[in-house]
């Protein structure tokens, strides 16, 4: 208990929840079972993150590239998100969790769009952990949309090109107002970012765990947080230790 209270906790944890399909295949089950079990892991992880003192938890639920999957699987993933919001919104709200959705909503069906909006609006004044759900999200797409917004501002005479810097672009991203992730976790043993928070994760610590997402328990999450606390983050500078030795 005391170690949990005193260690450095990342303010923002982002997770690529990978391996649902392989988890199901390994049990001779359809891939959809893996996604359903994955939702249970989502619930446990949200709870564990809040208890650990994480301020922002971002979950990659559906990428802009996931449209390449079979229609039945896409429908299952959309159905699971809808069911999650319908069933869990009241509990999340009661727990003081604020919900933010990132990703392109323009091409989403009206029922999904209004449900996402309802989740955000219901929880907008909550002051507990922010749960960011990346849905129909892709980093390159997000950055391109941000660039288009800046270009529109320039065209309308509201912005001079010389004023465009990293901070201005940052403010046009879906994640505006959300601090950069300190820690990005990917389950299932794959070691890549797959178009997830490419801009925002510039200085994030990356952790790859071999377990499939449905097997990612709160105890495993805790061990990743423990490893994070032992990392030396330098942000392009020198570590405190190196400065002390060199001076
Ligand atoms: C990757 O596993 C996982 C996904 C593409 C979707 C993750 C979605 C959920 C856990 C459920 C819905 C989310 C919420 C927030 C309610 P994969 O299918 O790529 O696995 P594989 O690499 O083993 O095939």
PDB file of C-alpha atoms and ligand atoms in Angstrom:
ATOM      1  CA  UNK A   1       0.000   0.000   0.000  1.00  0.00           C
ATOM      2  CA  UNK A   2       2.673   2.508   1.000  1.00  0.00           C
ATOM      3  CA  UNK A   3       4.749   1.791  -2.148  1.00  0.00           C
ATOM      4  CA  UNK A   4       1.682   2.527  -4.283  1.00  0.00           C
ATOM      5  CA  UNK A   5       1.156   5.869  -2.555  1.00  0.00           C
ATOM      6  CA  UNK A   6       4.730   7.109  -2.843  1.00  0.00           C
ATOM      7  CA  UNK A   7       5.867   6.095  -6.302  1.00  0.00           C
ATOM      8  CA  UNK A   8       5.805   8.394  -9.341  1.00  0.00           C
ATOM      9  CA  UNK A   9       2.505   7.889 -11.164  1.00  0.00           C
ATOM     10  CA  UNK A  10       2.187   8.875 -14.839  1.00  0.00           C
ATOM     11  CA  UNK A  11      -0.343  11.654 -15.270  1.00  0.00           C
ATOM     12  CA  UNK A  12      -1.466  10.243 -18.619  1.00  0.00           C
ATOM     13  CA  UNK A  13      -1.403   6.575 -19.642  1.00  0.00           C
ATOM     14  CA  UNK A  14      -2.389   5.563 -23.177  1.00  0.00           C
ATOM     15  CA  UNK A  15      -3.016   1.939 -24.103  1.00  0.00           C
ATOM     16  CA  UNK A  16      -3.081   0.027 -27.384  1.00  0.00           C
ATOM     17  CA  UNK A  17      -5.349  -2.842 -26.380  1.00  0.00           C
ATOM     18  CA  UNK A  18      -3.975  -5.495 -28.723  1.00  0.00           C
ATOM     19  CA  UNK A  19      -4.430  -9.258 -28.918  1.00  0.00           C
ATOM     20  CA  UNK A  20      -8.169  -9.812 -28.514  1.00  0.00           C
ATOM     21  CA  UNK A  21      -8.349 -11.910 -31.685  1.00  0.00           C
ATOM     22  CA  UNK A  22      -5.333 -14.056 -30.768  1.00  0.00           C
ATOM     23  CA  UNK A  23      -6.667 -14.533 -27.231  1.00  0.00           C
ATOM     24  CA  UNK A  24      -9.885 -15.954 -28.717  1.00  0.00           C
ATOM     25  CA  UNK A  25      -8.108 -18.033 -31.399  1.00  0.00           C
ATOM     26  CA  UNK A  26      -5.909 -19.644 -28.761  1.00  0.00           C
ATOM     27  CA  UNK A  27      -9.128 -20.913 -27.135  1.00  0.00           C
ATOM     28  CA  UNK A  28     -10.789 -22.002 -30.361  1.00  0.00           C
ATOM     29  CA  UNK A  29     -13.323 -19.168 -30.011  1.00  0.00           C
ATOM     30  CA  UNK A  30     -14.469 -16.603 -32.589  1.00  0.00           C
ATOM     31  CA  UNK A  31     -12.524 -13.310 -32.521  1.00  0.00           C
ATOM     32  CA  UNK A  32     -15.616 -11.479 -31.258  1.00  0.00           C
ATOM     33  CA  UNK A  33     -15.324 -13.353 -27.936  1.00  0.00           C
ATOM     34  CA  UNK A  34     -11.905 -11.796 -27.495  1.00  0.00           C
ATOM     35  CA  UNK A  35     -13.331  -8.321 -27.998  1.00  0.00           C
ATOM     36  CA  UNK A  36     -16.124  -9.029 -25.496  1.00  0.00           C
ATOM     37  CA  UNK A  37     -13.620 -10.220 -22.899  1.00  0.00           C
ATOM     38  CA  UNK A  38     -11.596  -7.124 -23.784  1.00  0.00           C
ATOM     39  CA  UNK A  39     -14.433  -4.905 -22.582  1.00  0.00           C
ATOM     40  CA  UNK A  40     -14.230  -6.550 -19.140  1.00  0.00           C
ATOM     41  CA  UNK A  41     -10.523  -5.708 -19.111  1.00  0.00           C
ATOM     42  CA  UNK A  42     -11.432  -2.122 -20.038  1.00  0.00           C
ATOM     43  CA  UNK A  43     -13.677  -1.893 -16.953  1.00  0.00           C
ATOM     44  CA  UNK A  44     -10.997  -3.318 -14.635  1.00  0.00           C
ATOM     45  CA  UNK A  45      -8.285  -1.091 -16.106  1.00  0.00           C
ATOM     46  CA  UNK A  46     -10.355   2.095 -15.783  1.00  0.00           C
ATOM     47  CA  UNK A  47     -10.935   1.265 -12.119  1.00  0.00           C
ATOM     48  CA  UNK A  48      -7.279   0.371 -11.504  1.00  0.00           C
ATOM     49  CA  UNK A  49      -6.032   3.538 -13.233  1.00  0.00           C
ATOM     50  CA  UNK A  50      -8.319   5.735 -11.132  1.00  0.00           C
ATOM     51  CA  UNK A  51      -7.180   4.008  -7.944  1.00  0.00           C
ATOM     52  CA  UNK A  52      -3.520   4.408  -8.892  1.00  0.00           C
ATOM     53  CA  UNK A  53      -3.989   8.169  -9.300  1.00  0.00           C
ATOM     54  CA  UNK A  54      -3.669   8.316 -13.089  1.00  0.00           C
ATOM     55  CA  UNK A  55      -5.255  11.564 -14.307  1.00  0.00           C
ATOM     56  CA  UNK A  56      -5.873  10.646 -17.950  1.00  0.00           C
ATOM     57  CA  UNK A  57      -6.349   7.200 -19.461  1.00  0.00           C
ATOM     58  CA  UNK A  58      -6.569   6.911 -23.241  1.00  0.00           C
ATOM     59  CA  UNK A  59      -7.770   3.661 -24.810  1.00  0.00           C
ATOM     60  CA  UNK A  60      -7.428   2.847 -28.518  1.00  0.00           C
ATOM     61  CA  UNK A  61     -10.817   1.285 -29.237  1.00  0.00           C
ATOM     62  CA  UNK A  62     -11.101   1.568 -33.031  1.00  0.00           C
ATOM     63  CA  UNK A  63      -8.504   2.864 -35.451  1.00  0.00           C
ATOM     64  CA  UNK A  64      -9.130   4.569 -38.764  1.00  0.00           C
ATOM     65  CA  UNK A  65      -7.442   1.497 -40.302  1.00  0.00           C
ATOM     66  CA  UNK A  66      -9.809  -0.968 -38.586  1.00  0.00           C
ATOM     67  CA  UNK A  67     -12.329  -0.322 -41.409  1.00  0.00           C
ATOM     68  CA  UNK A  68     -10.288  -2.922 -43.338  1.00  0.00           C
ATOM     69  CA  UNK A  69     -11.664  -5.679 -41.088  1.00  0.00           C
ATOM     70  CA  UNK A  70     -14.649  -7.851 -42.026  1.00  0.00           C
ATOM     71  CA  UNK A  71     -17.967  -6.042 -41.694  1.00  0.00           C
ATOM     72  CA  UNK A  72     -19.208  -8.413 -38.986  1.00  0.00           C
ATOM     73  CA  UNK A  73     -16.200  -7.628 -36.785  1.00  0.00           C
ATOM     74  CA  UNK A  74     -16.603  -3.882 -37.353  1.00  0.00           C
ATOM     75  CA  UNK A  75     -20.259  -4.171 -36.348  1.00  0.00           C
ATOM     76  CA  UNK A  76     -19.249  -6.106 -33.235  1.00  0.00           C
ATOM     77  CA  UNK A  77     -16.739  -3.423 -32.202  1.00  0.00           C
ATOM     78  CA  UNK A  78     -19.274  -0.639 -32.776  1.00  0.00           C
ATOM     79  CA  UNK A  79     -21.878  -2.630 -30.845  1.00  0.00           C
ATOM     80  CA  UNK A  80     -19.494  -3.154 -27.938  1.00  0.00           C
ATOM     81  CA  UNK A  81     -18.694   0.552 -27.693  1.00  0.00           C
ATOM     82  CA  UNK A  82     -22.395   1.402 -27.780  1.00  0.00           C
ATOM     83  CA  UNK A  83     -23.207  -1.216 -25.134  1.00  0.00           C
ATOM     84  CA  UNK A  84     -20.303  -0.015 -22.976  1.00  0.00           C
ATOM     85  CA  UNK A  85     -21.523   3.580 -23.017  1.00  0.00           C
ATOM     86  CA  UNK A  86     -25.159   2.592 -22.461  1.00  0.00           C
ATOM     87  CA  UNK A  87     -24.367   0.230 -19.586  1.00  0.00           C
ATOM     88  CA  UNK A  88     -21.431   1.957 -17.920  1.00  0.00           C
ATOM     89  CA  UNK A  89     -22.038   5.680 -18.412  1.00  0.00           C
ATOM     90  CA  UNK A  90     -24.019   6.053 -15.163  1.00  0.00           C
ATOM     91  CA  UNK A  91     -21.322   4.207 -13.160  1.00  0.00           C
ATOM     92  CA  UNK A  92     -18.501   6.202 -14.748  1.00  0.00           C
ATOM     93  CA  UNK A  93     -20.389   9.429 -14.066  1.00  0.00           C
ATOM     94  CA  UNK A  94     -20.972   8.417 -10.439  1.00  0.00           C
ATOM     95  CA  UNK A  95     -17.247   7.712 -10.093  1.00  0.00           C
ATOM     96  CA  UNK A  96     -16.530  11.300 -11.216  1.00  0.00           C
ATOM     97  CA  UNK A  97     -14.930  10.205 -14.495  1.00  0.00           C
ATOM     98  CA  UNK A  98     -14.915  12.637 -17.383  1.00  0.00           C
ATOM     99  CA  UNK A  99     -15.180  11.152 -20.865  1.00  0.00           C
ATOM    100  CA  UNK A 100     -13.520  12.560 -23.979  1.00  0.00           C
ATOM    101  CA  UNK A 101     -13.653  10.997 -27.405  1.00  0.00           C
ATOM    102  CA  UNK A 102     -10.899  11.517 -29.972  1.00  0.00           C
ATOM    103  CA  UNK A 103     -11.016  10.523 -33.630  1.00  0.00           C
ATOM    104  CA  UNK A 104     -12.958  11.556 -36.705  1.00  0.00           C
ATOM    105  CA  UNK A 105     -16.691  11.598 -36.068  1.00  0.00           C
ATOM    106  CA  UNK A 106     -17.777  12.979 -39.429  1.00  0.00           C
ATOM    107  CA  UNK A 107     -18.250   9.581 -41.054  1.00  0.00           C
ATOM    108  CA  UNK A 108     -19.761   7.831 -38.055  1.00  0.00           C
ATOM    109  CA  UNK A 109     -23.413   6.826 -37.965  1.00  0.00           C
ATOM    110  CA  UNK A 110     -25.757   9.286 -36.251  1.00  0.00           C
ATOM    111  CA  UNK A 111     -26.631   6.899 -33.396  1.00  0.00           C
ATOM    112  CA  UNK A 112     -22.944   6.436 -32.492  1.00  0.00           C
ATOM    113  CA  UNK A 113     -22.212  10.142 -32.854  1.00  0.00           C
ATOM    114  CA  UNK A 114     -25.032  11.145 -30.526  1.00  0.00           C
ATOM    115  CA  UNK A 115     -24.068   8.492 -27.967  1.00  0.00           C
ATOM    116  CA  UNK A 116     -20.451   9.727 -27.935  1.00  0.00           C
ATOM    117  CA  UNK A 117     -21.692  13.288 -27.495  1.00  0.00           C
ATOM    118  CA  UNK A 118     -24.017  12.212 -24.683  1.00  0.00           C
ATOM    119  CA  UNK A 119     -21.109  10.530 -22.853  1.00  0.00           C
ATOM    120  CA  UNK A 120     -19.002  13.685 -23.131  1.00  0.00           C
ATOM    121  CA  UNK A 121     -21.766  16.090 -22.205  1.00  0.00           C
ATOM    122  CA  UNK A 122     -23.016  14.050 -19.229  1.00  0.00           C
ATOM    123  CA  UNK A 123     -19.545  13.895 -17.694  1.00  0.00           C
ATOM    124  CA  UNK A 124     -18.122  17.242 -18.787  1.00  0.00           C
ATOM    125  CA  UNK A 125     -18.069  18.813 -15.298  1.00  0.00           C
ATOM    126  CA  UNK A 126     -16.608  15.775 -13.545  1.00  0.00           C
ATOM    127  CA  UNK A 127     -13.272  16.330 -11.870  1.00  0.00           C
ATOM    128  CA  UNK A 128     -11.962  12.777 -11.496  1.00  0.00           C
ATOM    129  CA  UNK A 129      -9.908  10.838 -14.026  1.00  0.00           C
ATOM    130  CA  UNK A 130     -10.459  11.643 -17.700  1.00  0.00           C
ATOM    131  CA  UNK A 131     -11.155   8.571 -19.813  1.00  0.00           C
ATOM    132  CA  UNK A 132     -10.233   9.307 -23.418  1.00  0.00           C
ATOM    133  CA  UNK A 133     -11.650   6.854 -25.928  1.00  0.00           C
ATOM    134  CA  UNK A 134      -9.909   6.865 -29.301  1.00  0.00           C
ATOM    135  CA  UNK A 135     -12.590   5.826 -31.756  1.00  0.00           C
ATOM    136  CA  UNK A 136     -12.170   5.969 -35.534  1.00  0.00           C
ATOM    137  CA  UNK A 137      -8.830   7.480 -34.599  1.00  0.00           C
ATOM    138  CA  UNK A 138      -5.606   7.676 -36.586  1.00  0.00           C
ATOM    139  CA  UNK A 139      -2.753  10.038 -35.801  1.00  0.00           C
ATOM    140  CA  UNK A 140      -1.939  11.028 -39.367  1.00  0.00           C
ATOM    141  CA  UNK A 141      -5.596  11.742 -40.036  1.00  0.00           C
ATOM    142  CA  UNK A 142      -5.803  13.828 -36.837  1.00  0.00           C
ATOM    143  CA  UNK A 143      -2.706  15.853 -37.775  1.00  0.00           C
ATOM    144  CA  UNK A 144      -4.019  16.384 -41.324  1.00  0.00           C
ATOM    145  CA  UNK A 145      -7.364  17.618 -39.933  1.00  0.00           C
ATOM    146  CA  UNK A 146      -5.485  19.987 -37.601  1.00  0.00           C
ATOM    147  CA  UNK A 147      -3.441  21.308 -40.543  1.00  0.00           C
ATOM    148  CA  UNK A 148      -6.652  21.868 -42.503  1.00  0.00           C
ATOM    149  CA  UNK A 149      -8.078  23.886 -39.608  1.00  0.00           C
ATOM    150  CA  UNK A 150      -4.959  26.075 -39.506  1.00  0.00           C
ATOM    151  CA  UNK A 151      -5.101  26.519 -43.283  1.00  0.00           C
ATOM    152  CA  UNK A 152      -8.755  27.586 -43.018  1.00  0.00           C
ATOM    153  CA  UNK A 153      -7.823  30.129 -40.337  1.00  0.00           C
ATOM    154  CA  UNK A 154      -5.050  31.507 -42.581  1.00  0.00           C
ATOM    155  CA  UNK A 155      -7.419  31.682 -45.550  1.00  0.00           C
ATOM    156  CA  UNK A 156     -10.013  33.532 -43.473  1.00  0.00           C
ATOM    157  CA  UNK A 157      -7.373  36.047 -42.355  1.00  0.00           C
ATOM    158  CA  UNK A 158      -7.596  35.004 -38.679  1.00  0.00           C
ATOM    159  CA  UNK A 159      -4.048  33.638 -38.593  1.00  0.00           C
ATOM    160  CA  UNK A 160      -0.735  34.604 -40.151  1.00  0.00           C
ATOM    161  CA  UNK A 161       1.410  31.633 -41.306  1.00  0.00           C
ATOM    162  CA  UNK A 162       4.339  33.008 -39.274  1.00  0.00           C
ATOM    163  CA  UNK A 163       2.305  32.409 -36.103  1.00  0.00           C
ATOM    164  CA  UNK A 164       2.012  28.664 -36.749  1.00  0.00           C
ATOM    165  CA  UNK A 165       4.149  26.684 -34.327  1.00  0.00           C
ATOM    166  CA  UNK A 166       3.936  23.353 -32.475  1.00  0.00           C
ATOM    167  CA  UNK A 167       1.689  24.836 -29.809  1.00  0.00           C
ATOM    168  CA  UNK A 168      -0.820  26.195 -32.374  1.00  0.00           C
ATOM    169  CA  UNK A 169      -0.991  22.831 -34.123  1.00  0.00           C
ATOM    170  CA  UNK A 170      -1.323  21.065 -30.783  1.00  0.00           C
ATOM    171  CA  UNK A 171      -4.359  23.226 -30.010  1.00  0.00           C
ATOM    172  CA  UNK A 172      -6.058  21.999 -33.197  1.00  0.00           C
ATOM    173  CA  UNK A 173      -5.617  18.295 -32.421  1.00  0.00           C
ATOM    174  CA  UNK A 174      -8.482  16.180 -31.054  1.00  0.00           C
ATOM    175  CA  UNK A 175      -6.475  15.985 -27.823  1.00  0.00           C
ATOM    176  CA  UNK A 176      -6.436  19.783 -27.258  1.00  0.00           C
ATOM    177  CA  UNK A 177      -6.398  20.426 -23.517  1.00  0.00           C
ATOM    178  CA  UNK A 178      -5.222  16.901 -22.704  1.00  0.00           C
ATOM    179  CA  UNK A 179      -1.597  16.592 -21.519  1.00  0.00           C
ATOM    180  CA  UNK A 180       0.746  14.430 -23.606  1.00  0.00           C
ATOM    181  CA  UNK A 181       0.879  10.767 -22.575  1.00  0.00           C
ATOM    182  CA  UNK A 182       3.715   9.949 -20.185  1.00  0.00           C
ATOM    183  CA  UNK A 183       3.385   6.240 -20.804  1.00  0.00           C
ATOM    184  CA  UNK A 184       2.146   4.270 -23.813  1.00  0.00           C
ATOM    185  CA  UNK A 185       1.452   0.586 -23.214  1.00  0.00           C
ATOM    186  CA  UNK A 186       0.852  -1.984 -25.943  1.00  0.00           C
ATOM    187  CA  UNK A 187      -0.245  -5.490 -25.102  1.00  0.00           C
ATOM    188  CA  UNK A 188       0.197  -8.724 -27.110  1.00  0.00           C
ATOM    189  CA  UNK A 189       3.943  -8.495 -27.711  1.00  0.00           C
ATOM    190  CA  UNK A 190       3.730  -6.278 -30.821  1.00  0.00           C
ATOM    191  CA  UNK A 191       6.183  -3.397 -30.628  1.00  0.00           C
ATOM    192  CA  UNK A 192       4.868  -0.508 -32.716  1.00  0.00           C
ATOM    193  CA  UNK A 193       2.642   2.558 -32.346  1.00  0.00           C
ATOM    194  CA  UNK A 194       0.286   1.805 -35.270  1.00  0.00           C
ATOM    195  CA  UNK A 195      -0.667   5.438 -35.937  1.00  0.00           C
ATOM    196  CA  UNK A 196      -1.608   6.076 -32.286  1.00  0.00           C
ATOM    197  CA  UNK A 197      -0.835   9.492 -30.718  1.00  0.00           C
ATOM    198  CA  UNK A 198       2.291   9.928 -32.874  1.00  0.00           C
ATOM    199  CA  UNK A 199       2.539  13.669 -32.167  1.00  0.00           C
ATOM    200  CA  UNK A 200       1.542  13.467 -28.513  1.00  0.00           C
ATOM    201  CA  UNK A 201       3.800  10.513 -27.637  1.00  0.00           C
ATOM    202  CA  UNK A 202       6.996  12.332 -28.676  1.00  0.00           C
ATOM    203  CA  UNK A 203       8.490  11.932 -25.180  1.00  0.00           C
ATOM    204  CA  UNK A 204       6.340   9.116 -23.820  1.00  0.00           C
ATOM    205  CA  UNK A 205       7.858   6.059 -22.239  1.00  0.00           C
ATOM    206  CA  UNK A 206       6.888   2.997 -24.266  1.00  0.00           C
ATOM    207  CA  UNK A 207       6.128  -0.331 -22.623  1.00  0.00           C
ATOM    208  CA  UNK A 208       5.332  -3.504 -24.527  1.00  0.00           C
ATOM    209  CA  UNK A 209       3.891  -6.397 -22.596  1.00  0.00           C
ATOM    210  CA  UNK A 210       3.596  -9.927 -24.031  1.00  0.00           C
ATOM    211  CA  UNK A 211       0.116 -10.628 -22.638  1.00  0.00           C
ATOM    212  CA  UNK A 212      -2.992 -10.355 -24.806  1.00  0.00           C
ATOM    213  CA  UNK A 213      -5.378  -7.549 -23.828  1.00  0.00           C
ATOM    214  CA  UNK A 214      -8.015  -9.843 -22.224  1.00  0.00           C
ATOM    215  CA  UNK A 215      -5.241 -11.129 -19.914  1.00  0.00           C
ATOM    216  CA  UNK A 216      -4.104  -7.645 -18.866  1.00  0.00           C
ATOM    217  CA  UNK A 217      -5.014  -7.742 -15.179  1.00  0.00           C
ATOM    218  CA  UNK A 218      -4.868  -4.888 -12.638  1.00  0.00           C
ATOM    219  CA  UNK A 219      -1.797  -6.654 -11.145  1.00  0.00           C
ATOM    220  CA  UNK A 220      -0.053  -6.541 -14.525  1.00  0.00           C
ATOM    221  CA  UNK A 221      -1.011  -2.887 -14.904  1.00  0.00           C
ATOM    222  CA  UNK A 222       0.473  -2.222 -11.499  1.00  0.00           C
ATOM    223  CA  UNK A 223       3.746  -3.904 -12.492  1.00  0.00           C
ATOM    224  CA  UNK A 224       3.939  -1.688 -15.601  1.00  0.00           C
ATOM    225  CA  UNK A 225       3.404   1.406 -13.422  1.00  0.00           C
ATOM    226  CA  UNK A 226       6.189   0.126 -11.173  1.00  0.00           C
ATOM    227  CA  UNK A 227       8.544  -0.153 -14.158  1.00  0.00           C
ATOM    228  CA  UNK A 228       7.527   3.327 -15.298  1.00  0.00           C
ATOM    229  CA  UNK A 229       8.398   4.782 -11.888  1.00  0.00           C
ATOM    230  CA  UNK A 230      11.946   3.449 -12.276  1.00  0.00           C
ATOM    231  CA  UNK A 231      12.514   5.096 -15.676  1.00  0.00           C
ATOM    232  CA  UNK A 232      14.698   8.169 -16.039  1.00  0.00           C
ATOM    233  CA  UNK A 233      12.876  10.727 -18.211  1.00  0.00           C
ATOM    234  CA  UNK A 234      15.108  13.391 -19.714  1.00  0.00           C
ATOM    235  CA  UNK A 235      13.026  15.156 -22.405  1.00  0.00           C
ATOM    236  CA  UNK A 236      16.178  15.800 -24.462  1.00  0.00           C
ATOM    237  CA  UNK A 237      18.105  17.144 -21.451  1.00  0.00           C
ATOM    238  CA  UNK A 238      20.301  15.380 -18.930  1.00  0.00           C
ATOM    239  CA  UNK A 239      19.215  13.257 -16.009  1.00  0.00           C
ATOM    240  CA  UNK A 240      19.500  14.812 -12.546  1.00  0.00           C
ATOM    241  CA  UNK A 241      22.223  12.236 -11.808  1.00  0.00           C
ATOM    242  CA  UNK A 242      24.310  13.192 -14.866  1.00  0.00           C
ATOM    243  CA  UNK A 243      24.042  16.895 -14.023  1.00  0.00           C
ATOM    244  CA  UNK A 244      25.224  16.216 -10.445  1.00  0.00           C
ATOM    245  CA  UNK A 245      28.208  14.130 -11.662  1.00  0.00           C
ATOM    246  CA  UNK A 246      29.226  16.632 -14.347  1.00  0.00           C
ATOM    247  CA  UNK A 247      29.087  19.762 -12.190  1.00  0.00           C
TER     248      UNK A 247
HETATM  249  C1  LIG B   1      -6.993  -5.234 -30.953  1.00  0.00           C
HETATM  250  O1  LIG B   1      -7.086  -6.634 -30.919  1.00  0.00           O
HETATM  251  C2  LIG B   1      -8.193  -4.625 -30.375  1.00  0.00           C
HETATM  252  C3  LIG B   1      -9.086  -3.876 -31.085  1.00  0.00           C
HETATM  253  C4  LIG B   1      -8.953  -3.580 -32.517  1.00  0.00           C
HETATM  254  C5  LIG B   1     -10.290  -3.317 -30.444  1.00  0.00           C
HETATM  255  C6  LIG B   1     -10.230  -3.059 -28.966  1.00  0.00           C
HETATM  256  C7  LIG B   1     -11.622  -2.936 -28.491  1.00  0.00           C
HETATM  257  C8  LIG B   1     -12.098  -3.357 -27.287  1.00  0.00           C
HETATM  258  C9  LIG B   1     -11.254  -3.894 -26.228  1.00  0.00           C
HETATM  259  C10 LIG B   1     -13.564  -3.300 -26.986  1.00  0.00           C
HETATM  260  C11 LIG B   1     -14.272  -1.983 -27.128  1.00  0.00           C
HETATM  261  C12 LIG B   1     -13.643  -0.854 -26.402  1.00  0.00           C
HETATM  262  C13 LIG B   1     -14.241  -0.089 -25.423  1.00  0.00           C
HETATM  263  C14 LIG B   1     -13.517   1.127 -24.920  1.00  0.00           C
HETATM  264  C15 LIG B   1     -15.533  -0.400 -24.837  1.00  0.00           C
HETATM  265  P1  LIG B   1      -7.021  -7.415 -32.295  1.00  0.00           P
HETATM  266  O2  LIG B   1      -8.396  -7.740 -32.727  1.00  0.00           O
HETATM  267  O3  LIG B   1      -6.238  -6.635 -33.306  1.00  0.00           O
HETATM  268  O4  LIG B   1      -6.254  -8.703 -31.862  1.00  0.00           O
HETATM  269  P2  LIG B   1      -5.270  -9.570 -32.750  1.00  0.00           P
HETATM  270  O5  LIG B   1      -4.104  -8.692 -33.092  1.00  0.00           O
HETATM  271  O6  LIG B   1      -4.916 -10.682 -31.847  1.00  0.00           O
HETATM  272  O7  LIG B   1      -6.035 -10.001 -33.955  1.00  0.00           O
END
